[in-house]
GROMACS .gro file of C-alpha atoms in nm:
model
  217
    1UNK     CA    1  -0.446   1.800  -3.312
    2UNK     CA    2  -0.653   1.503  -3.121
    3UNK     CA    3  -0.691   1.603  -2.764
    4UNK     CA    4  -0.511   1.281  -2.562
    5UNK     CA    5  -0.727   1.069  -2.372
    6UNK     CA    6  -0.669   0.878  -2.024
    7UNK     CA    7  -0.770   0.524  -2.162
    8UNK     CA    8  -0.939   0.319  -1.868
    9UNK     CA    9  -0.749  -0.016  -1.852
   10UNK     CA   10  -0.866  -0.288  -1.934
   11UNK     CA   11  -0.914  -0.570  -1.618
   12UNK     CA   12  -0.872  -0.914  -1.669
   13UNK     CA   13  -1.194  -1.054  -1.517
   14UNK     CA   14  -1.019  -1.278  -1.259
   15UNK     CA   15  -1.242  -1.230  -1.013
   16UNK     CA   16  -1.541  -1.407  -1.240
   17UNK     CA   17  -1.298  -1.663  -1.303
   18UNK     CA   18  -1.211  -1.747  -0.969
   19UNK     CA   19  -1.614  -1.734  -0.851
   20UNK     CA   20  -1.682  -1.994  -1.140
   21UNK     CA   21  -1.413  -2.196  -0.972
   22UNK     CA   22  -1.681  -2.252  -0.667
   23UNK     CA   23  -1.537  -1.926  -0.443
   24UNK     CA   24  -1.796  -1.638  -0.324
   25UNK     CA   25  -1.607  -1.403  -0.115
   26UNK     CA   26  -1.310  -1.297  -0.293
   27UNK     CA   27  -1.045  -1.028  -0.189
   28UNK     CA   28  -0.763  -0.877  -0.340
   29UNK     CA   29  -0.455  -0.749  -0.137
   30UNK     CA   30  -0.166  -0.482  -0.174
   31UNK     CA   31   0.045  -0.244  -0.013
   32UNK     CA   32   0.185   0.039   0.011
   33UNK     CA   33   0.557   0.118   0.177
   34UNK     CA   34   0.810  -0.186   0.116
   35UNK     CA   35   1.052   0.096  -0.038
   36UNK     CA   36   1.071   0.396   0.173
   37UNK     CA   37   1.338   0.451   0.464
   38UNK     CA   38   1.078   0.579   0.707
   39UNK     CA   39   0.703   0.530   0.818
   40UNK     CA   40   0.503   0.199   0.810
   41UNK     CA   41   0.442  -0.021   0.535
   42UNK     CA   42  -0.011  -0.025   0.517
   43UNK     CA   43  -0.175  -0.354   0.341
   44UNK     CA   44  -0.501  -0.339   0.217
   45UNK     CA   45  -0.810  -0.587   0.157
   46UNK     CA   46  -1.112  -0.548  -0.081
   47UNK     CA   47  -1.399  -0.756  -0.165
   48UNK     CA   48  -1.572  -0.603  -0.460
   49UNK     CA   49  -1.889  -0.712  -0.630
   50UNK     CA   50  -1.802  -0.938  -0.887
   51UNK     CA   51  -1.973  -0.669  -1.150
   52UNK     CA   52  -1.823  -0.404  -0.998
   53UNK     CA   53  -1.754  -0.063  -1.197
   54UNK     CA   54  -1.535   0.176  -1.021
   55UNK     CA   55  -1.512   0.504  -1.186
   56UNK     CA   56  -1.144   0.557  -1.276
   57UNK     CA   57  -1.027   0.240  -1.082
   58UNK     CA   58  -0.639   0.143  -1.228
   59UNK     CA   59  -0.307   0.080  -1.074
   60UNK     CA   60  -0.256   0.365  -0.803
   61UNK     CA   61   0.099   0.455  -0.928
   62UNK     CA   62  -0.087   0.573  -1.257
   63UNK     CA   63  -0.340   0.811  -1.072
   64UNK     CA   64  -0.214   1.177  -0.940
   65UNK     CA   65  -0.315   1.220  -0.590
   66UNK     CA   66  -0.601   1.381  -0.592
   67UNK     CA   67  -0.731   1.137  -0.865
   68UNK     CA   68  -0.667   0.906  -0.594
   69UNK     CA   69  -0.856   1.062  -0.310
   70UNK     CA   70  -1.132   1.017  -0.521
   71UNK     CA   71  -1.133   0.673  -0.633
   72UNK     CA   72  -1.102   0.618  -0.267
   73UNK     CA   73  -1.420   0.752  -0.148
   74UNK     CA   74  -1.576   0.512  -0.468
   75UNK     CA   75  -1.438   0.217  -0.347
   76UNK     CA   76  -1.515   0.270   0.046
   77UNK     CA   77  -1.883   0.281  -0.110
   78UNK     CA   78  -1.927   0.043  -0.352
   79UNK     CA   79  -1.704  -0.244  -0.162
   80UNK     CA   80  -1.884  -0.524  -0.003
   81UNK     CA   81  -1.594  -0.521   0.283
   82UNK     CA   82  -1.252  -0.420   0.299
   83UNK     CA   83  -0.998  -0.391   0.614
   84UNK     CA   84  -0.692  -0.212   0.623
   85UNK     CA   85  -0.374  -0.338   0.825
   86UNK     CA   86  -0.010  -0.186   0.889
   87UNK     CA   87   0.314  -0.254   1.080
   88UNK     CA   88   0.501  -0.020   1.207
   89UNK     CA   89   0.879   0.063   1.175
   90UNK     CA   90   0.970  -0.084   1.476
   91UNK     CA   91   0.761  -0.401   1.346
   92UNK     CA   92   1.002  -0.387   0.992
   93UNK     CA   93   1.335  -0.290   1.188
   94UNK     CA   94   1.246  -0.632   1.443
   95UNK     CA   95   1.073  -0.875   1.178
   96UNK     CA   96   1.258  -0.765   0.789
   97UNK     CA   97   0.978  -0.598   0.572
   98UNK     CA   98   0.879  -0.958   0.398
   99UNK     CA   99   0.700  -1.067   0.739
  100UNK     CA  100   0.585  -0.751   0.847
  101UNK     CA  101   0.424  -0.712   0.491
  102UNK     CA  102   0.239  -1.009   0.515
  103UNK     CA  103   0.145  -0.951   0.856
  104UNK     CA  104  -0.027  -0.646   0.750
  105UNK     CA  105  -0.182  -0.816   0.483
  106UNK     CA  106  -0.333  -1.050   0.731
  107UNK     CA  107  -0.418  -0.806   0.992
  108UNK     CA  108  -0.617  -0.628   0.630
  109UNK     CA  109  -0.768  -0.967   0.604
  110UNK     CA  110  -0.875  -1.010   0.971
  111UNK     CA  111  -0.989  -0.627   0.941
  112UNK     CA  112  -1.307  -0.721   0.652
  113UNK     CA  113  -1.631  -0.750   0.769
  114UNK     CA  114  -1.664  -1.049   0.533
  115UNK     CA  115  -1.450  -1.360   0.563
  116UNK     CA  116  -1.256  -1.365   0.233
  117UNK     CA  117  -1.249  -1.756   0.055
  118UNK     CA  118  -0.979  -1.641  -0.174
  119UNK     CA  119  -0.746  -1.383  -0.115
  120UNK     CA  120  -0.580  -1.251  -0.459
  121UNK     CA  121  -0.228  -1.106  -0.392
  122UNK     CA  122  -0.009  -0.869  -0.562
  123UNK     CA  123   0.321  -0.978  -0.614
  124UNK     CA  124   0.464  -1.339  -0.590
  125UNK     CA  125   0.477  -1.414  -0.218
  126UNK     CA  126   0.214  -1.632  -0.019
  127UNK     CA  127   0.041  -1.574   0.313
  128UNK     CA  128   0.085  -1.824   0.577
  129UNK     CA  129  -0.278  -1.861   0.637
  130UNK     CA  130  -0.509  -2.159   0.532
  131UNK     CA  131  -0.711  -1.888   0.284
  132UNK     CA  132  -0.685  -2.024  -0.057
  133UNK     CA  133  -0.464  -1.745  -0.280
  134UNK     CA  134  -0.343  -1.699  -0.567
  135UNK     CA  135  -0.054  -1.491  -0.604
  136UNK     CA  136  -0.059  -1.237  -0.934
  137UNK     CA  137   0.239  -1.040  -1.036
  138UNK     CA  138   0.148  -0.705  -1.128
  139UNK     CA  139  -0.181  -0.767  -1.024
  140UNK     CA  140  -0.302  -0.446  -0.925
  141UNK     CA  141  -0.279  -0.354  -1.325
  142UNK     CA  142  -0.495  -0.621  -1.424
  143UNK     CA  143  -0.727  -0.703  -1.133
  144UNK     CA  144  -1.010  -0.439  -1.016
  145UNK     CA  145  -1.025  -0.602  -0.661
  146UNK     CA  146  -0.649  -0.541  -0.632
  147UNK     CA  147  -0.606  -0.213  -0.801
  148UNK     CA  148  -0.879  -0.115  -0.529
  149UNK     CA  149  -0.647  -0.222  -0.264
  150UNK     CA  150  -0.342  -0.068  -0.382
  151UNK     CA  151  -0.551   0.256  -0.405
  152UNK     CA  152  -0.695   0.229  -0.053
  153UNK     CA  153  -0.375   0.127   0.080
  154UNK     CA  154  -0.171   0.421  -0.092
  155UNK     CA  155  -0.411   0.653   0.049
  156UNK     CA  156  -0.397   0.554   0.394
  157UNK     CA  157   0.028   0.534   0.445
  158UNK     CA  158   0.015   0.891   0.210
  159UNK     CA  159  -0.216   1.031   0.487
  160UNK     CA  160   0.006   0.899   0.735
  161UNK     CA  161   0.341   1.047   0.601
  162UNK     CA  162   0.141   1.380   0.630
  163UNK     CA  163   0.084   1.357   0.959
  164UNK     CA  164   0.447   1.238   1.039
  165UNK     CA  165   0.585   1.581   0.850
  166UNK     CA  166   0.402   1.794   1.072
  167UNK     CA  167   0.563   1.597   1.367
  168UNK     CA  168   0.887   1.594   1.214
  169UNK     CA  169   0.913   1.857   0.981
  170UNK     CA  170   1.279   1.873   0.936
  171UNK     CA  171   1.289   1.552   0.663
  172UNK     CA  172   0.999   1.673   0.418
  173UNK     CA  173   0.744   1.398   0.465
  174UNK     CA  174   0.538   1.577   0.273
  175UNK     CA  175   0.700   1.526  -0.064
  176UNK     CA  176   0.865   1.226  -0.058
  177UNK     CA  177   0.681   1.007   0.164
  178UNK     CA  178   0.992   0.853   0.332
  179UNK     CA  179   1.079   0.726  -0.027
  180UNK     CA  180   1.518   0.739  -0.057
  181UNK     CA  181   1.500   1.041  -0.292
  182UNK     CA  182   1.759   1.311  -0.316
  183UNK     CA  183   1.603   1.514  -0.071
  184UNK     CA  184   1.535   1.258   0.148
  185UNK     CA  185   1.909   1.154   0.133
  186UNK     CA  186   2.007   1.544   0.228
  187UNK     CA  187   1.788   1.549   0.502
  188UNK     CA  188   1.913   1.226   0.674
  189UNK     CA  189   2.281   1.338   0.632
  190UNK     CA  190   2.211   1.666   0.804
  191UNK     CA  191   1.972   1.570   1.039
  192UNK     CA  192   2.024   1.188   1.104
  193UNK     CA  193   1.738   0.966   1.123
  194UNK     CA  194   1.400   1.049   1.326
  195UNK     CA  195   1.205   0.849   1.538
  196UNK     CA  196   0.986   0.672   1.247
  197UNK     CA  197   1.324   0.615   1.023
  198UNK     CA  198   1.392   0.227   0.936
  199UNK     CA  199   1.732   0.211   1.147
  200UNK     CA  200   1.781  -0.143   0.966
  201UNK     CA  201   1.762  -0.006   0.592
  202UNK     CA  202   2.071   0.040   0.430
  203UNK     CA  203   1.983   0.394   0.274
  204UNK     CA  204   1.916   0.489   0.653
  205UNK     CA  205   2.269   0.344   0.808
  206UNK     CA  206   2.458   0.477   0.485
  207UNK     CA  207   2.341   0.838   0.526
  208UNK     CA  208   2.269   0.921   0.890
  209UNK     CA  209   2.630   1.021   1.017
  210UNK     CA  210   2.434   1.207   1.307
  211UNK     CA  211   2.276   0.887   1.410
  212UNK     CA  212   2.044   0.958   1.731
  213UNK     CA  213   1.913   1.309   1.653
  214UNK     CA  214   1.521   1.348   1.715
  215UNK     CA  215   1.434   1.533   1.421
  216UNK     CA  216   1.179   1.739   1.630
  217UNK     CA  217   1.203   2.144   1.538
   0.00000   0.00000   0.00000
């Protein structure tokens, strides 16, 4: 029986495209943390080399974690720039996690060493900024510059949520992330919600009966 093989996807070579269009410094964006109940939602901008080959670069929800860790370190060396940006949960509870998503996409953007000309975006929603963009649904599993940023920007907010267990260890950060899972849900209805918890998501309100515990052990 054939061994099964990881195959490498295939990228659609938008980034030549778009620098035949006339554009030279071209950046994809995504992030990482619109869907959990707790802990910052991290953005991401990389400008690749247009040939760029990045050893086991694909969509970060198809690599394990450690696969990810290492892609990392390959795209931190072979990027020409990239800038990572965040907002907090206060920033989502104040703003709603549409504008404090693209606000850490721009602060991502402001964060490159390079001035992108063309910002490629995951997803279907625009930036307010005067950057030309094109937005790409599903994007980081068909465009290397985006993949890269969904990988950088995973790794970040995952190194984050790490920290955040060992400050709260009561709501197991560790495994979930601050993603609504079952034992996220458990945690919140025997604990209530911690410092970093979204107090405006609905999982949060719906299953935090103890409402204004610290979390702290």
């Amino acid at each position: 029986m054939a061994r099964r093989q990881t195959v490498p996807p295939v990228f659609v070579p938008l980034e030549q495209e778009v620098s035949c269009a006339g554009y030279r410094c071209i950046a994809g964006l995504d992030e990482a943390g619109r869907g959990p109940l707790a802990g910052p939602v991290v953005a991401a901008a990389v400008i690749l080399p247009v040939e760029s080959r990045i050893p086991g670069l694909q969509d970060s929800k198809r690599l394990t974690a450690r696969q990810r860790d290492s892609v990392y370190d390959h795209i931190q060396h072979q990027a020409l720039a990239y800038g990572i940006g965040m907002a907090t949960h206060t920033d989502i509870d104040q703003h709603n996690i549409l504008r404090a998503t693209q606000a850490a996409m721009l602060s991502a953007v402001r964060q490159c060493a390079l001035q992108p000309d063309m910002l490629l975006i995951d997803g279907n929603v625009a930036l307010p900024t005067s950057i030309a963009q094109r937005l790409i649904i599903r994007g980081d599993a068909c465009c290397a510059s985006i993949a890269a940023a969904s990988i950088l920007a995973k790794v970040t907010r995952d190194r984050l949520m790490l920290a955040y267990a060992q400050e709260y260890p009561l709501y197991g950060f560790e495994r979930h992330k601050g993603y609504p899972t079952p034992e996220h849900y458990a945690r919140l209805r025997t604990h209530g919600p911690c410092p970093i918890h979204r107090r405006t998501f609905r999982g949060v309100l719906a299953q935090s009966p103890a409402a204004g515990r610290a979390g702290h052990a």
